[in-house]
Coordinates of C-alpha atoms in Angstrom, one line a residue:
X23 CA -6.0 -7.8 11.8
X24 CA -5.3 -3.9 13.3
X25 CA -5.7 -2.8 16.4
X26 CA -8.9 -1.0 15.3
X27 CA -10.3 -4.3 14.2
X28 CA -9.6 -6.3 17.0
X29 CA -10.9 -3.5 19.5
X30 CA -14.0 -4.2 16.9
X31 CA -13.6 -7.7 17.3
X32 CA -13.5 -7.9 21.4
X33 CA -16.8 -5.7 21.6
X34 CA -18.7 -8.3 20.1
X35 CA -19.6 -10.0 23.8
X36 CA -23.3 -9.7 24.5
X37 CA -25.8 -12.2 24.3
X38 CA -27.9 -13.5 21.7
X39 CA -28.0 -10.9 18.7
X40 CA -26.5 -8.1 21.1
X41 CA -23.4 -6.5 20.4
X42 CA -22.6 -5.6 24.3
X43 CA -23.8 -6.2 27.4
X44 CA -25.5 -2.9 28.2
X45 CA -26.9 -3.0 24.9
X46 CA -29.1 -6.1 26.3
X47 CA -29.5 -4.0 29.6
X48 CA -31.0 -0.9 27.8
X49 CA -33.9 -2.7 25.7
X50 CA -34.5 -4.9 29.0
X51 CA -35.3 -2.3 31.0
X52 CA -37.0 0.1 27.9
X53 CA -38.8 -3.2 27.4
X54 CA -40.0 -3.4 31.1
X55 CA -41.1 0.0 31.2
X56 CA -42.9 0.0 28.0
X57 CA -44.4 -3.5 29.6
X58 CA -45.4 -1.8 32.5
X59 CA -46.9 1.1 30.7
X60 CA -49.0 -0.5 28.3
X61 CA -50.3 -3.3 31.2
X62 CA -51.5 0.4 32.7
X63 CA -52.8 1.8 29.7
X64 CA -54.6 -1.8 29.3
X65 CA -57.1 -2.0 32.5
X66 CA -58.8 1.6 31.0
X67 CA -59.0 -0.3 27.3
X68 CA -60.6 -3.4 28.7
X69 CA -63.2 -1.2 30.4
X70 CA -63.8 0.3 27.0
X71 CA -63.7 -2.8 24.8
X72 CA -65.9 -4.7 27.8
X73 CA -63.5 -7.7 28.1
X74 CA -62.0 -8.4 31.5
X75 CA -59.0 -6.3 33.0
X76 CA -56.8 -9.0 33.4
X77 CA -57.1 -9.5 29.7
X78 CA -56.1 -6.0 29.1
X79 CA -53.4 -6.2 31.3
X80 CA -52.2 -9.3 29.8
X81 CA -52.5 -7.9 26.1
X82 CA -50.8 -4.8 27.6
X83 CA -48.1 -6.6 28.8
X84 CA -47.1 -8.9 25.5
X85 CA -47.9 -6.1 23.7
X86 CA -45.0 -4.0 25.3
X87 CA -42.5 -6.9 25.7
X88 CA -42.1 -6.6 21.9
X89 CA -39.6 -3.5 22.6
X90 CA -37.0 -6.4 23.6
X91 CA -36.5 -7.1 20.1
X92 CA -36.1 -3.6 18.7
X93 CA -32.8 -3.7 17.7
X94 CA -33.1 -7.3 15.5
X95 CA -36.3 -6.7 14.0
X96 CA -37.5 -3.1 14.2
X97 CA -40.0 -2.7 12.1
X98 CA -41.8 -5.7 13.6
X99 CA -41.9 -3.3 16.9
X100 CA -43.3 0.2 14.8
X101 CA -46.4 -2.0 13.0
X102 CA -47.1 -3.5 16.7
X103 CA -47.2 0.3 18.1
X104 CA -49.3 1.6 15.3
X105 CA -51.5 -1.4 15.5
X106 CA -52.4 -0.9 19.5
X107 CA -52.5 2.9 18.7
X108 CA -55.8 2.6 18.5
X109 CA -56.1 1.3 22.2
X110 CA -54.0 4.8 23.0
X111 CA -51.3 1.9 24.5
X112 CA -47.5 2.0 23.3
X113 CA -46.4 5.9 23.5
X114 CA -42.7 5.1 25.0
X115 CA -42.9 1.8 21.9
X116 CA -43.6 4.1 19.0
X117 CA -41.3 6.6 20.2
X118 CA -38.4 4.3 20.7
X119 CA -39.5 2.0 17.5
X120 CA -38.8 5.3 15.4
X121 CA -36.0 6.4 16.9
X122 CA -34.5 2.5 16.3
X123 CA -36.4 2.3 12.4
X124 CA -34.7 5.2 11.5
X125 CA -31.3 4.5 12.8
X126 CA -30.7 0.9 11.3
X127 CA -29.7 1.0 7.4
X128 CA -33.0 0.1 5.9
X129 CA -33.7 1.3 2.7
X130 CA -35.5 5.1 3.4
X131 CA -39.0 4.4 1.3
X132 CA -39.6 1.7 4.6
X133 CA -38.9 4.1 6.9
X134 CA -40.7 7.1 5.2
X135 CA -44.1 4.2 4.8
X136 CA -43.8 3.3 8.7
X137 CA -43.0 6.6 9.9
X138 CA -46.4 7.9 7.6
X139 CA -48.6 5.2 9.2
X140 CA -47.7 5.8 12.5
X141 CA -47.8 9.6 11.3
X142 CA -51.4 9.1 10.1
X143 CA -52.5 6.9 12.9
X144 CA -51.4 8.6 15.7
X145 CA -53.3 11.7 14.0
X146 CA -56.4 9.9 13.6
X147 CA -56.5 8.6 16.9
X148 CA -55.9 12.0 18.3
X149 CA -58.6 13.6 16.5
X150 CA -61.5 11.1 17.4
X151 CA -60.3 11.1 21.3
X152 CA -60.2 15.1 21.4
X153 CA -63.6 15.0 19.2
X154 CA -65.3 13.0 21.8
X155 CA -64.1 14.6 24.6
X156 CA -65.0 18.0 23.7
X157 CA -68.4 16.3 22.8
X158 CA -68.8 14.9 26.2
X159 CA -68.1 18.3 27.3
X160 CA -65.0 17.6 29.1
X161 CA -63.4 20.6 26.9
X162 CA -64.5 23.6 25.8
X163 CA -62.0 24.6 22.9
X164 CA -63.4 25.7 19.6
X165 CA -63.9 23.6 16.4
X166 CA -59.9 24.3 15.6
X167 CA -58.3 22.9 18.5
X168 CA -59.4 19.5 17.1
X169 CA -57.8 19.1 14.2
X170 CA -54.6 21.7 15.8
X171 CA -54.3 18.9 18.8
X172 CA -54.0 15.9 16.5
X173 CA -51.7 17.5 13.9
X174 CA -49.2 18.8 16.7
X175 CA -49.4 15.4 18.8
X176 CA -48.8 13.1 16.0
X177 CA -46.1 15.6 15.1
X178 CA -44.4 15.7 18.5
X179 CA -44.9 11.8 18.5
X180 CA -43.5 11.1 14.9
X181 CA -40.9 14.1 13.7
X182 CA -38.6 14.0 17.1
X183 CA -37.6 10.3 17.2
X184 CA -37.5 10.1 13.3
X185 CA -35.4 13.4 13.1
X186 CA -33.2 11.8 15.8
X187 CA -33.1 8.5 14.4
X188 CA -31.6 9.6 10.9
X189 CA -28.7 11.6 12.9
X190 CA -28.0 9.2 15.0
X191 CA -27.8 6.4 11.7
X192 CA -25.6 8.7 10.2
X193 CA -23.0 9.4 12.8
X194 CA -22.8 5.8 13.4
X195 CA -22.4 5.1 9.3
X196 CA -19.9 8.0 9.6
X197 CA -17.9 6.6 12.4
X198 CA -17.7 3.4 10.9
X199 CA -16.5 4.8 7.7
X200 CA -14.1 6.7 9.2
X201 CA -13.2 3.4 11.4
X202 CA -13.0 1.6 8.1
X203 CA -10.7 4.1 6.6
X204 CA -8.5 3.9 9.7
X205 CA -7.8 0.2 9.3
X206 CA -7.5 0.5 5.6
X207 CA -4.7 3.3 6.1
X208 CA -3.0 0.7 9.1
X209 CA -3.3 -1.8 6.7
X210 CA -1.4 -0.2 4.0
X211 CA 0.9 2.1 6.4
X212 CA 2.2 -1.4 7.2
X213 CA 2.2 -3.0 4.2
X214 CA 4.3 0.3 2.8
X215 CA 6.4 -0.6 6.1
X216 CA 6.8 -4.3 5.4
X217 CA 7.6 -3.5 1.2
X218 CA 10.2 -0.6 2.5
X219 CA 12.1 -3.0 5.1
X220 CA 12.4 -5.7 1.7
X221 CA 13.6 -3.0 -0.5
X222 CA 16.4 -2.0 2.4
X223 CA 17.1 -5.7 3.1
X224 CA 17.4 -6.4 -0.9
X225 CA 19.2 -3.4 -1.0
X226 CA 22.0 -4.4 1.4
X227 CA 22.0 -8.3 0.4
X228 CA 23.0 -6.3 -3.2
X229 CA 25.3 -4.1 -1.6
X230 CA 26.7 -6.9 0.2
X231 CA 27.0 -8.6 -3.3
X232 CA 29.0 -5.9 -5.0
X233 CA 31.5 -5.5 -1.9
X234 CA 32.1 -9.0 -1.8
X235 CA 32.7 -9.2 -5.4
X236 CA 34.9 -6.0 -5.5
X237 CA 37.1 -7.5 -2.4
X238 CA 37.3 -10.9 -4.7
X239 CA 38.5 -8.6 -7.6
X240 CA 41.1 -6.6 -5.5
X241 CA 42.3 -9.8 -3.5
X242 CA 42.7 -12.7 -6.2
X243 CA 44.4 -11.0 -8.8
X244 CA 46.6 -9.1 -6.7
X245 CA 47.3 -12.0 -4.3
X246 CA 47.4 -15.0 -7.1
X247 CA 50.4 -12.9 -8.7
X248 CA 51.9 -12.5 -5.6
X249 CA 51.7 -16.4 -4.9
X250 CA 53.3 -17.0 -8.7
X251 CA 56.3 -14.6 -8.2
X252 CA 56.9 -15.9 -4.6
X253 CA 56.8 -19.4 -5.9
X254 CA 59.3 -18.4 -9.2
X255 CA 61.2 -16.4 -6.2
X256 CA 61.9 -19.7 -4.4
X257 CA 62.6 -22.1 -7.4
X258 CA 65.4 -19.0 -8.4
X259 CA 67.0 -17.4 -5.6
X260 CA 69.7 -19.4 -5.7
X261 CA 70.4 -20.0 -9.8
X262 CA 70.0 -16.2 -10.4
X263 CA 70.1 -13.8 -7.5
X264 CA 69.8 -10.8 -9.6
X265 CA 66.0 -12.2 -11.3
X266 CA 65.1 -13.2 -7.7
X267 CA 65.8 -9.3 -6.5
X268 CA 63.5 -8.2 -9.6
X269 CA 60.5 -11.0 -8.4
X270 CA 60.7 -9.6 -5.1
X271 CA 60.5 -6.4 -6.0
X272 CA 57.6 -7.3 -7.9
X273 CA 55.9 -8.8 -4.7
X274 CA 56.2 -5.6 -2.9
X275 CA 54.6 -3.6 -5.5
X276 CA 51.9 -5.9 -5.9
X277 CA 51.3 -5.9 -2.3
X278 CA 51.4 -2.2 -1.6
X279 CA 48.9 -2.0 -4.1
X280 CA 46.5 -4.7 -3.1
X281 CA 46.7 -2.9 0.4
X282 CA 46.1 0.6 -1.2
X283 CA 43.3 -0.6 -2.5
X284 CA 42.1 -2.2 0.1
X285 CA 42.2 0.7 2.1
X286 CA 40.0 3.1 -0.6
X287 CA 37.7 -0.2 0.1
X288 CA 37.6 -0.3 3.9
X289 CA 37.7 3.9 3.7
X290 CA 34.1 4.0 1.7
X291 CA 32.9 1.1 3.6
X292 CA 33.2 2.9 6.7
X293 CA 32.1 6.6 5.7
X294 CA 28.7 4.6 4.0
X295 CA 28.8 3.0 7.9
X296 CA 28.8 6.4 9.7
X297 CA 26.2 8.0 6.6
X298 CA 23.5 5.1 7.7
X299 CA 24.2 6.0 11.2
X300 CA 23.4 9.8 9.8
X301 CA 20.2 8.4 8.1
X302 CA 19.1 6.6 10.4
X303 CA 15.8 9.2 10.8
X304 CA 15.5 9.6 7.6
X305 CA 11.6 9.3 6.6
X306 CA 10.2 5.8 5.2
X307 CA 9.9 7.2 2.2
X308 CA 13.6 7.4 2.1
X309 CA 14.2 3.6 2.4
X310 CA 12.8 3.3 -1.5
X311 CA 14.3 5.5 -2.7
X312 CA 18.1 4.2 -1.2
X313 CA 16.9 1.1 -2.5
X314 CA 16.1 2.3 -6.1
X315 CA 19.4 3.9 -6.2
X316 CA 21.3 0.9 -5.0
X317 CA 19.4 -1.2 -7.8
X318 CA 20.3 1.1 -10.5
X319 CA 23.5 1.3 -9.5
X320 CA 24.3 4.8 -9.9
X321 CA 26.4 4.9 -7.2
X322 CA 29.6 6.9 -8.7
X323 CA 32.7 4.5 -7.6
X324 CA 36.7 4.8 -8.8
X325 CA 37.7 2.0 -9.7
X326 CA 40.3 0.7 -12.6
X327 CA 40.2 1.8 -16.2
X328 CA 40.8 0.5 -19.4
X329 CA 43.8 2.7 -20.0
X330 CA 45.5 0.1 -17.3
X331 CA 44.7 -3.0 -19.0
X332 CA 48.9 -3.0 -20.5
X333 CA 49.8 -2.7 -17.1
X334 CA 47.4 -5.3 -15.8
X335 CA 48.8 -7.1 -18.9
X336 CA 52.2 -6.9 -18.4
X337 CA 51.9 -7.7 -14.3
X338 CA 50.7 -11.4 -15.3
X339 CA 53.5 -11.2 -18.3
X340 CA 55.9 -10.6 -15.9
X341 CA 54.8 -13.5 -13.3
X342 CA 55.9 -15.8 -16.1
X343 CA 52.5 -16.0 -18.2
X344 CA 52.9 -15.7 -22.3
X345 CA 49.9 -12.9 -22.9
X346 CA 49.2 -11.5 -25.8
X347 CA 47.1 -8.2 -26.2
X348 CA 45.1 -7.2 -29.3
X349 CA 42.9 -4.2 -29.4
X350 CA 41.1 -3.4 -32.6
X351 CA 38.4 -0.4 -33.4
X352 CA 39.1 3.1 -32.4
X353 CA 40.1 3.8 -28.9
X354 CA 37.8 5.7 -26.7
X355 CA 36.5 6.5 -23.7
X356 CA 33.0 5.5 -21.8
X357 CA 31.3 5.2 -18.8
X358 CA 32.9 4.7 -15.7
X359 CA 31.0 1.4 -14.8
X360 CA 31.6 0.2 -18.4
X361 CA 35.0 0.5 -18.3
X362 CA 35.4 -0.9 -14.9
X363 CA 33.7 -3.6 -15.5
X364 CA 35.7 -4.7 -18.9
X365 CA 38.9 -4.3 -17.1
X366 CA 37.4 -6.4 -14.1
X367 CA 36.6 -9.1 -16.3
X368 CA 39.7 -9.4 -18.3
X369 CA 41.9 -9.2 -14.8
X370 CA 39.8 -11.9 -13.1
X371 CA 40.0 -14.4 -16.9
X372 CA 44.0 -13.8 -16.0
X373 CA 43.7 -14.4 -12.3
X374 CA 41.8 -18.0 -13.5
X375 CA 44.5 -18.4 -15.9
X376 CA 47.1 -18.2 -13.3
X377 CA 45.0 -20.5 -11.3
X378 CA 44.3 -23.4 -13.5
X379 CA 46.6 -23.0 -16.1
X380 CA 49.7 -21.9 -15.4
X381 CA 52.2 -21.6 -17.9
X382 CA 49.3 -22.0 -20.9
X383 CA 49.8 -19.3 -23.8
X384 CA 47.0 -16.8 -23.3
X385 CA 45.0 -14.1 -25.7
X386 CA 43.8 -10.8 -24.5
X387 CA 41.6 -9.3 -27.0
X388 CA 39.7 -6.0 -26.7
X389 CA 37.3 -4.8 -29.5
X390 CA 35.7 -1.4 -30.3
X391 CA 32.4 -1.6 -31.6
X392 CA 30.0 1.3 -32.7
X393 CA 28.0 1.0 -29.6
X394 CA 29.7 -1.5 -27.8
X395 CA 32.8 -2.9 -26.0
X396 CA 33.8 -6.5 -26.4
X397 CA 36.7 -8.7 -24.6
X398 CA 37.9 -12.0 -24.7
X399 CA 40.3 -14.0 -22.5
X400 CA 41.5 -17.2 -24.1
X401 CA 44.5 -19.8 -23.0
X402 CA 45.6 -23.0 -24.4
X403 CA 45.8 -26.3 -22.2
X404 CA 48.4 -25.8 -19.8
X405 CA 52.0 -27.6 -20.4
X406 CA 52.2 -30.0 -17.8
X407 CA 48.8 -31.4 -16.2
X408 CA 50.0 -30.3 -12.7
X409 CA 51.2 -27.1 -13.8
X410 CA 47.9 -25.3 -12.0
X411 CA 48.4 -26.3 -8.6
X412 CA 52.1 -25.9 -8.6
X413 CA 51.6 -22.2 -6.9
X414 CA 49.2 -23.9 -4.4
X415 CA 46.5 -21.3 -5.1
X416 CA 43.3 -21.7 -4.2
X417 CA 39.8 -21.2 -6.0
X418 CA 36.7 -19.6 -4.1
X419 CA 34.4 -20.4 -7.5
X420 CA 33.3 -17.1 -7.2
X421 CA 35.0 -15.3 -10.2
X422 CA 32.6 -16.3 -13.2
X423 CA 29.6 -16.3 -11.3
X424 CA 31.2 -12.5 -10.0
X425 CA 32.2 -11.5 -13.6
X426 CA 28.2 -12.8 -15.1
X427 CA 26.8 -10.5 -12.4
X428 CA 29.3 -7.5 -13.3
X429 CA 28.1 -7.8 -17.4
X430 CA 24.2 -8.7 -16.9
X431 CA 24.0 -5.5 -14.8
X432 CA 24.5 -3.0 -17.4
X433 CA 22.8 -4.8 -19.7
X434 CA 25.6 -7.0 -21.5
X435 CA 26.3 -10.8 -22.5
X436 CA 28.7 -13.1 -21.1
X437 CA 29.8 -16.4 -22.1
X438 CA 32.4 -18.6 -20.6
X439 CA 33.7 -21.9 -20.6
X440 CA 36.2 -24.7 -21.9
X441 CA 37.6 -24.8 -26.0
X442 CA 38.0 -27.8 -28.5
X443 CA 41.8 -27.9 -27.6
X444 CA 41.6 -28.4 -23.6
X445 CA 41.9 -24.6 -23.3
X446 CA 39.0 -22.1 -21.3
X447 CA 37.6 -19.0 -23.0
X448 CA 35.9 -16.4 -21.3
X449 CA 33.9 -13.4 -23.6
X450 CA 32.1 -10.8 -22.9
X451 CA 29.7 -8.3 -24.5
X452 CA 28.7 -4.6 -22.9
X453 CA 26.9 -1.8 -23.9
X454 CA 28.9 1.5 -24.7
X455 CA 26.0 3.4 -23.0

């Protein structure tokens, strides 16, 4: 509930069909006075009607009590003032009965009938009281002040509290529009709030994703080849010094460049750190629309190409792997993120290679299509059954599940796992645009 509502809610304290205490205070004390003026009004009617004061006063009094219940049942109160009009008793009840008729949401043909029979009755009334006083001689008016004093009294009686009653409706059907259109717009401000903070939080868990796979990309390859060539370092650094220099040379480069590339990494991680700090007052409407952009991934990156695929080739050819490389179609370039994305796949198939099948003959084949760009990565068993751990590398279980995410975002098909003759094939199917 908003605060609106519950301000609302905690209102609702008075007694019995009363919304607030003072509420209940008010119609008492109308009620007491319209009680007290009608038990008046009542000792002249007995005398009139011949029946005993007390009985007026009485009848007076019940009579004017009925005000209590003017805000529950309202019109109940206007027929009891227009039917002790005739008695002249009730002038503060009709007024206030009116006023309360027209102000509750009744439909407006009731309140146009009651507010015409009190209309009529108070008119009535008016003219045979004047009438007979003017023929008892207690006024001395012409003919037209009789009909002129009914027509203005039951006027003044009728139009003021009627006229008053319908404003008064109104504003309060107005306020509690407006108070309904208040929570409504709370109510979806924070809904809109609640559905921005899940795009962000989806939005970073994805980001998150991506930088985590990335850092597996950069790391495992880099650091699995490092692993083989210090291994094949050790078992030859004393049978062939000079190949032992070249494998250490080899480690260097490969280390430098996993480090340079961890560095681009670490250097866009932290100028997207101090950005959010920049952003941090940006509008909500902001949030969404980060969040779009981080879903559609349009976030321009550098990353690895496919013109480096013989190099990436040759690096696991050189750690002692037998890789072969086919390319068929015409060679050509496309989009950043495809590109990236094939060479990522065929450099994590060789880092699993190097992993669970060392030494095992492997087939690196790269296809052209009209409107797409296939790869496969397929090794034989490896030669000796403990040939994969023989490096001591270790597996996360994160590359295939890493490499599905990579083709599945642009729209691609990927398909993995192990062949007829012990071996594991990995293919995969991307979009050219």
């Amino acid at each position: 509930m908003t605060t609106t509502g519950e301000e609302h809610a905690r209102a609702l304290t008075g007694p019995w069909w009363w919304a607030r205490w003072r509420s209940a205070v008010l119609d008492g004390s109308l009620a007491l006075v319209s009680a007290v003026e009608c038990g008046a009004e009542g000792i002249p009617f007995a005398r009139d009607a011949g029946v005993p004061v007390s009985v007026g006063v009485v009848f007076g009094v019940l009579a004017g009590s009925v005000l209590l219940v003017r805000r529950k049942w309202p019109i109940a109160v206007v027929l009891v003032a227009i039917a002790i009009t005739p008695a002249q008793m009730g002038f503060l009840m009709g007024i206030v009965g009116l006023y309360t008729l027209a102000a509750c949401e009744l439909p407006r043909r009731i309140i146009v009938a009651l507010a015409g029979m009190s209309l009529v009755g108070t008119m009535i009334v008016t003219f045979v009281r004047v009438r007979q006083d003017m023929a008892r001689g207690d006024l001395t008016l012409g003919d037209w002040f009789v009909p002129f004093a009914s027509i203005t009294t039951s006027l003044g009686l009728t139009a003021p509290p009627l006229l008053l009653g319908l404003y008064v409706g109104a504003r309060r059907r107005l306020m509690e529009s407006l108070r309904e259109r208040a929570d409504s717009l709370e109510r979806e401000l924070q809904l809109l709030a609640e559905r921005a903070e899940e795009r962000a939080e989806w939005a970073r868990n994805e980001e998150r994703t991506r930088i985590a796979r990335e850092m597996h990309d950069v790391v495992a390859h880099r650091v699995s080849l490092m692993v083989v060539h210090a291994a094949a370092l050790q078992a030859v650094a004393r049978k062939d010094p000079e190949k032992a220099v070249k494998n250490a040379a080899l480690v260097g480069d490969m280390g430098r460049q996993a480090l340079t590339e961890l560095r681009e990494m670490l250097g866009v991680l932290r100028a997207g750190e101090s950005a959010g700090r920049r952003a941090a007052a940006v509008p909500l409407a902001a949030v969404g629309l980060a969040a779009a952009r981080a879903a559609s991934g349009t976030v321009e990156e550098e990353g690895p190409c496919l013109e480096e695929l013989e190099e990436l080739v040759g690096q696991s050819a050189a750690a002692g792997m037998v890789v072969d490389l086919s390319v068929e179609g015409e060679v050509r370039s496309y989009a950043a993120e495809v590109e990236q994305t094939a060479y990522r796949v065929v450099q994590e198939a060789l880092t699993n290679v190097h992993k669970h099948a060392a030494g095992a003959k492997t087939y690196v084949r790269l296809a052209h299509r009209g409107g797409e760009i296939a790869m496969q990565v397929e090794n034989g068993p490896p030669p000796e059954p403990g040939s994969a751990s023989a490096a001591g590398l270790p597996s996360g279980g994160n590359g295939l599940v890493g490499m599905r995410e990579r083709v599945l975002a642009l729209g691609g098909v990927f398909v993995s796992g192990p062949t007829d003759v012990g071996g594991f094939r990995v293919s995969a199917v991307i979009p050219a645009v």
